[in-house]
Every structure is written in C-alpha cells, then in structure tokens.
XYZ file of N, CA and C in Angstrom:
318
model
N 72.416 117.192 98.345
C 72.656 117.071 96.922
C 71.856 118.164 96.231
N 72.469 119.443 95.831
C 71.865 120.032 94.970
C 72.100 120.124 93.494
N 71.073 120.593 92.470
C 70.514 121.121 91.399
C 71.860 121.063 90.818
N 72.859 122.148 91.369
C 74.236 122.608 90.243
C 75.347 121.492 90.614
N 75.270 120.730 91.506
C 76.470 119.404 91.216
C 75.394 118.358 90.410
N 74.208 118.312 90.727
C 73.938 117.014 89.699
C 74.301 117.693 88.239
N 73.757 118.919 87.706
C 73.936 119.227 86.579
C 75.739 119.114 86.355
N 76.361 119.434 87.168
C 77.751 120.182 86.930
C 78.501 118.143 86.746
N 77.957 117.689 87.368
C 78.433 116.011 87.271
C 77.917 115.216 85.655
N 76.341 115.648 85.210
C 75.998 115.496 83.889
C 76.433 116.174 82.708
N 76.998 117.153 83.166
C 77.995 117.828 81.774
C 79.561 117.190 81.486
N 79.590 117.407 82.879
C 80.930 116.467 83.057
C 81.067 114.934 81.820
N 80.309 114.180 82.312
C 79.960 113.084 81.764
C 79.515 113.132 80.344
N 78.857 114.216 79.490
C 78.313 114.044 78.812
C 79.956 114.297 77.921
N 80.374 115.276 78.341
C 81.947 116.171 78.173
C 82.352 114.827 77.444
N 82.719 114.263 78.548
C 83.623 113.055 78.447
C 83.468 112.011 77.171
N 82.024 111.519 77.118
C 81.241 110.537 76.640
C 81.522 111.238 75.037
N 81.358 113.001 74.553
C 81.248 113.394 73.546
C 82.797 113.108 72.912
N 84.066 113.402 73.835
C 85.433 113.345 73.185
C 85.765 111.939 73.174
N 85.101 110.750 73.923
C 85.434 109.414 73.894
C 85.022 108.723 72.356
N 84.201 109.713 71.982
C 82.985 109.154 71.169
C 83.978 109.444 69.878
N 84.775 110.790 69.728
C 85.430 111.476 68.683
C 86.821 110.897 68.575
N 87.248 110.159 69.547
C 88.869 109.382 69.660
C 89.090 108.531 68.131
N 90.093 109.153 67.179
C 90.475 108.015 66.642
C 91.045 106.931 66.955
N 91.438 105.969 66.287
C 91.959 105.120 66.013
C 93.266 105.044 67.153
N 94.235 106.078 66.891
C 95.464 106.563 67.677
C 95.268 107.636 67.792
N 94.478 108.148 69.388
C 94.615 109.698 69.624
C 95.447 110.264 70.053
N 95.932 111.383 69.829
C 97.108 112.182 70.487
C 96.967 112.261 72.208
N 98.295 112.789 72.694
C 98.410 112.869 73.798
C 97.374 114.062 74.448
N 97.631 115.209 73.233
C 96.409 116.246 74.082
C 94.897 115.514 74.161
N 94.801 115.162 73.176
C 93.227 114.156 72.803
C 93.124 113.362 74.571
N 94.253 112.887 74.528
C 94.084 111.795 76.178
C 94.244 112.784 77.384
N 95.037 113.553 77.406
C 94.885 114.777 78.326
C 93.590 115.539 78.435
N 93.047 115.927 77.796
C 91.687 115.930 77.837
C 90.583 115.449 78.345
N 90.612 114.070 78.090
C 89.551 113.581 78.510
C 90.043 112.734 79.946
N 91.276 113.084 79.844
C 90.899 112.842 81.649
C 90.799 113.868 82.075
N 91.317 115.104 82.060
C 90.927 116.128 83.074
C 89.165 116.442 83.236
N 88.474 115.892 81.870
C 87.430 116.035 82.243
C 86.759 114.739 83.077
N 87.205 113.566 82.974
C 86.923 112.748 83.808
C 87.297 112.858 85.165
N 88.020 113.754 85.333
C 88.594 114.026 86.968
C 87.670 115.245 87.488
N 87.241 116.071 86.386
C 85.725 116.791 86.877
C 84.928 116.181 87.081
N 84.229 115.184 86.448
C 83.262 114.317 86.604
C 83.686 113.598 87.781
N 84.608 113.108 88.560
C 84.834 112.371 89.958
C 84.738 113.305 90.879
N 85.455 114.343 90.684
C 85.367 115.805 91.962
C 83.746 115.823 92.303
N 82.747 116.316 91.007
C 81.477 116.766 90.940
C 80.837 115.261 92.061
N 81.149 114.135 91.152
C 80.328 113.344 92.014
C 80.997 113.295 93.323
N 81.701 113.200 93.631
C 82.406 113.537 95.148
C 81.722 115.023 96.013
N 81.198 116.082 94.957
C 80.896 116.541 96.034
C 79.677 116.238 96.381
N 78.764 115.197 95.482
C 77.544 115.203 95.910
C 77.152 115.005 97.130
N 77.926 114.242 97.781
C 77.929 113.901 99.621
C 78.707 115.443 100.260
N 78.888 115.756 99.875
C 80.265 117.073 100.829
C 79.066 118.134 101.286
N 79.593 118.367 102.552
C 78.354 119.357 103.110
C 78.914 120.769 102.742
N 80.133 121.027 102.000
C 80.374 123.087 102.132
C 80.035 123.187 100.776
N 79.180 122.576 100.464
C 78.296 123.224 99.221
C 78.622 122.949 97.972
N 78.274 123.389 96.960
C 78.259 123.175 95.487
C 79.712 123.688 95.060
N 80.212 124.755 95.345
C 81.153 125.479 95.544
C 82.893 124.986 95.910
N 82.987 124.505 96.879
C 83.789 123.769 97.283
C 84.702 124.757 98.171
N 83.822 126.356 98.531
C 84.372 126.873 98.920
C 84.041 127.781 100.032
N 85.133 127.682 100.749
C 84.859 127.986 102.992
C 84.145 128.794 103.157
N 84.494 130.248 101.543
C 83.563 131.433 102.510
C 82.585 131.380 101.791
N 82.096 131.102 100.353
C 80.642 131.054 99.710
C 80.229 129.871 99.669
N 79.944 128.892 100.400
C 79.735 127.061 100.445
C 78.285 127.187 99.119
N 77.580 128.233 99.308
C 76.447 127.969 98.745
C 76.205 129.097 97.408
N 77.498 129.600 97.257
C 77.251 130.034 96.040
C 77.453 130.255 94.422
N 77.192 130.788 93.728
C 77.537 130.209 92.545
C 78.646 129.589 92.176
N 77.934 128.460 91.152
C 79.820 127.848 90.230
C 79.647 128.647 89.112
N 81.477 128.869 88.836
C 81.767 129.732 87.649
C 81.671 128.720 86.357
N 81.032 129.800 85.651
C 80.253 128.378 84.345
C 81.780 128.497 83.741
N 82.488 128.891 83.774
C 84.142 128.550 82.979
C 84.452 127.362 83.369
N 84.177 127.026 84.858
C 84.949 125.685 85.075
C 84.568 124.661 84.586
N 85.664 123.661 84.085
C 85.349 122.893 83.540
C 85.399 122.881 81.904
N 85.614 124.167 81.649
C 85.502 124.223 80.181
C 86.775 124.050 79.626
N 86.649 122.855 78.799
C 88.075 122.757 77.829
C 88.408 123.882 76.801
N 87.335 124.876 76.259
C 87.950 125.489 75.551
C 88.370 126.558 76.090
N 87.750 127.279 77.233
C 88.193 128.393 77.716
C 88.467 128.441 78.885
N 89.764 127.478 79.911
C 89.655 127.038 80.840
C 90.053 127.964 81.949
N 89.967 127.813 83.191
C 90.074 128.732 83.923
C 91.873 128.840 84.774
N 92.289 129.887 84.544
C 93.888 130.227 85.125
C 94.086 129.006 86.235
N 95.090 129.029 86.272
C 95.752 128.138 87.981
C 95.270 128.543 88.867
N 95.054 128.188 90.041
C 94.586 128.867 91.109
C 93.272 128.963 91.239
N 92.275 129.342 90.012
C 91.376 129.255 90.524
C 90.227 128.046 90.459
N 89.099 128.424 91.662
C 88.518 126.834 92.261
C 86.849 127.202 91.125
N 85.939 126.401 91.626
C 84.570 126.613 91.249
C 83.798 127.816 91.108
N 84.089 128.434 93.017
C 83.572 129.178 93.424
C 83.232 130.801 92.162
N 82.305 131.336 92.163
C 82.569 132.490 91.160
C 82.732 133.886 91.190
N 82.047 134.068 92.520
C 82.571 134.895 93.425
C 84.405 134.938 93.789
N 84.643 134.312 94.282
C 86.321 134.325 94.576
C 86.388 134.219 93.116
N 86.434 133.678 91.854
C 87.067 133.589 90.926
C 86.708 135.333 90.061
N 85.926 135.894 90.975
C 85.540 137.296 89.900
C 86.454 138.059 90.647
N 86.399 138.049 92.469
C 87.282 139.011 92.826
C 89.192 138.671 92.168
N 89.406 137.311 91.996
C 90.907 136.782 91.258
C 90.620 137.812 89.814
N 89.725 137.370 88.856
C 89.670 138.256 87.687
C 89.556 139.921 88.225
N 89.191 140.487 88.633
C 89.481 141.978 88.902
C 91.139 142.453 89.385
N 91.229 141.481 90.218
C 92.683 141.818 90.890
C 93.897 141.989 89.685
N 93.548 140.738 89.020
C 94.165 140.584 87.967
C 94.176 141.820 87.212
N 92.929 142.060 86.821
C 92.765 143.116 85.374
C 93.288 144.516 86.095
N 93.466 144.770 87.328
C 93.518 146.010 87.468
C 95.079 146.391 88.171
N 96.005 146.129 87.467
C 97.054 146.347 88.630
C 97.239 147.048 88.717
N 97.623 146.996 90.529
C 98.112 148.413 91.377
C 98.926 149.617 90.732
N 98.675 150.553 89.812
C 99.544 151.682 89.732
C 99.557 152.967 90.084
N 100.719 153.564 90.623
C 100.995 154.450 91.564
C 101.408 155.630 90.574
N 100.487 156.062 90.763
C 100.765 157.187 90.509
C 100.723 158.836 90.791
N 102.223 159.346 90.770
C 102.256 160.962 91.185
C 101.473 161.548 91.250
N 101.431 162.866 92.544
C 100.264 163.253 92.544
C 101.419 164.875 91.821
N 100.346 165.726 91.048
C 100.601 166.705 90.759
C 100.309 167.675 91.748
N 101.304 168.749 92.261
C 101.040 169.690 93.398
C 100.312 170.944 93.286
C-alpha cells in the first residue's frame, strides 16, 4: 500500500463527497454521471490498494508515476488512456506530433 493510492483513493472520495454535497433537489443526468465515474475511481483506487503492479496499474512502469489528470472531471483524460504517466506522455506526444512526410529537395 503506497503513499499515491491512499492519496489517489482520498481525493477520490473527497471528489465524490464534494458533488454529493452540491446535488439538488433533482439533479441532472450529467450531475449523476459524474459522480459515479468518480465513485468508480474511488473503487479502482481502493482496489488497487491490495494489487501488487503498483500504483500505476501498469505492466511496464508498476511503480511509476500517476498522471495527476486522471481522475479529473474537469480536464479528463482521452480514451485509452490508463493512470500510468509515462505511457500517457509518450500517447500525448504521438498524438501532438503526426507523422509528416515530407519531400526531400535535390
């Protein structure tokens, strides 16, 4: 059990606890979409507290950083990508840089 799932499980929760707290009366569907996806962070996080490939959740960096995006409702992270922040920086480069070919002058 390390440092960044207990924290990454207490934000989670706090996440949750802050938009439960803000629910009117009749909240909208995004309002309820919301706060489960963050309650389904908060079950992953505590789920990994037992998992031995790390904070990460991922094969080739088990032990290294989580991307502080995840998890964030306002600026959430593309499809595809996991915790890890490493794999999620090499996904953001790939992205930003596409392959173009270009002529060579003779």
């Amino acid at each position: 059990m390390g440092y960044a799932q207990l924290r990454e499980l207490r934000t989670a929760l706090t996440t949750a606890s802050d938009i439960a707290s803000s629910l009117q009366a009749a909240p909208t569907r995004r309002d309820a979409d919301q706060l489960v996806d963050v309650l389904r962070q908060a079950l992953t996080a505590a789920s990994s507290l037992s998992e031995e490939n790390g904070p990460t959740g991922c094969a080739v960096h088990p032990h290294g950083a989580v991307d502080p995006l995840y998890g964030d409702p306002e600026d959430p992270l593309p499809p595809g990508y996991g915790k890890c922040l490493l794999c999620n920086d090499r996904r953001r480069r790939a992205d930003a840089h596409p392959h173009v070919h270009r002529r060579r002058i003779a």
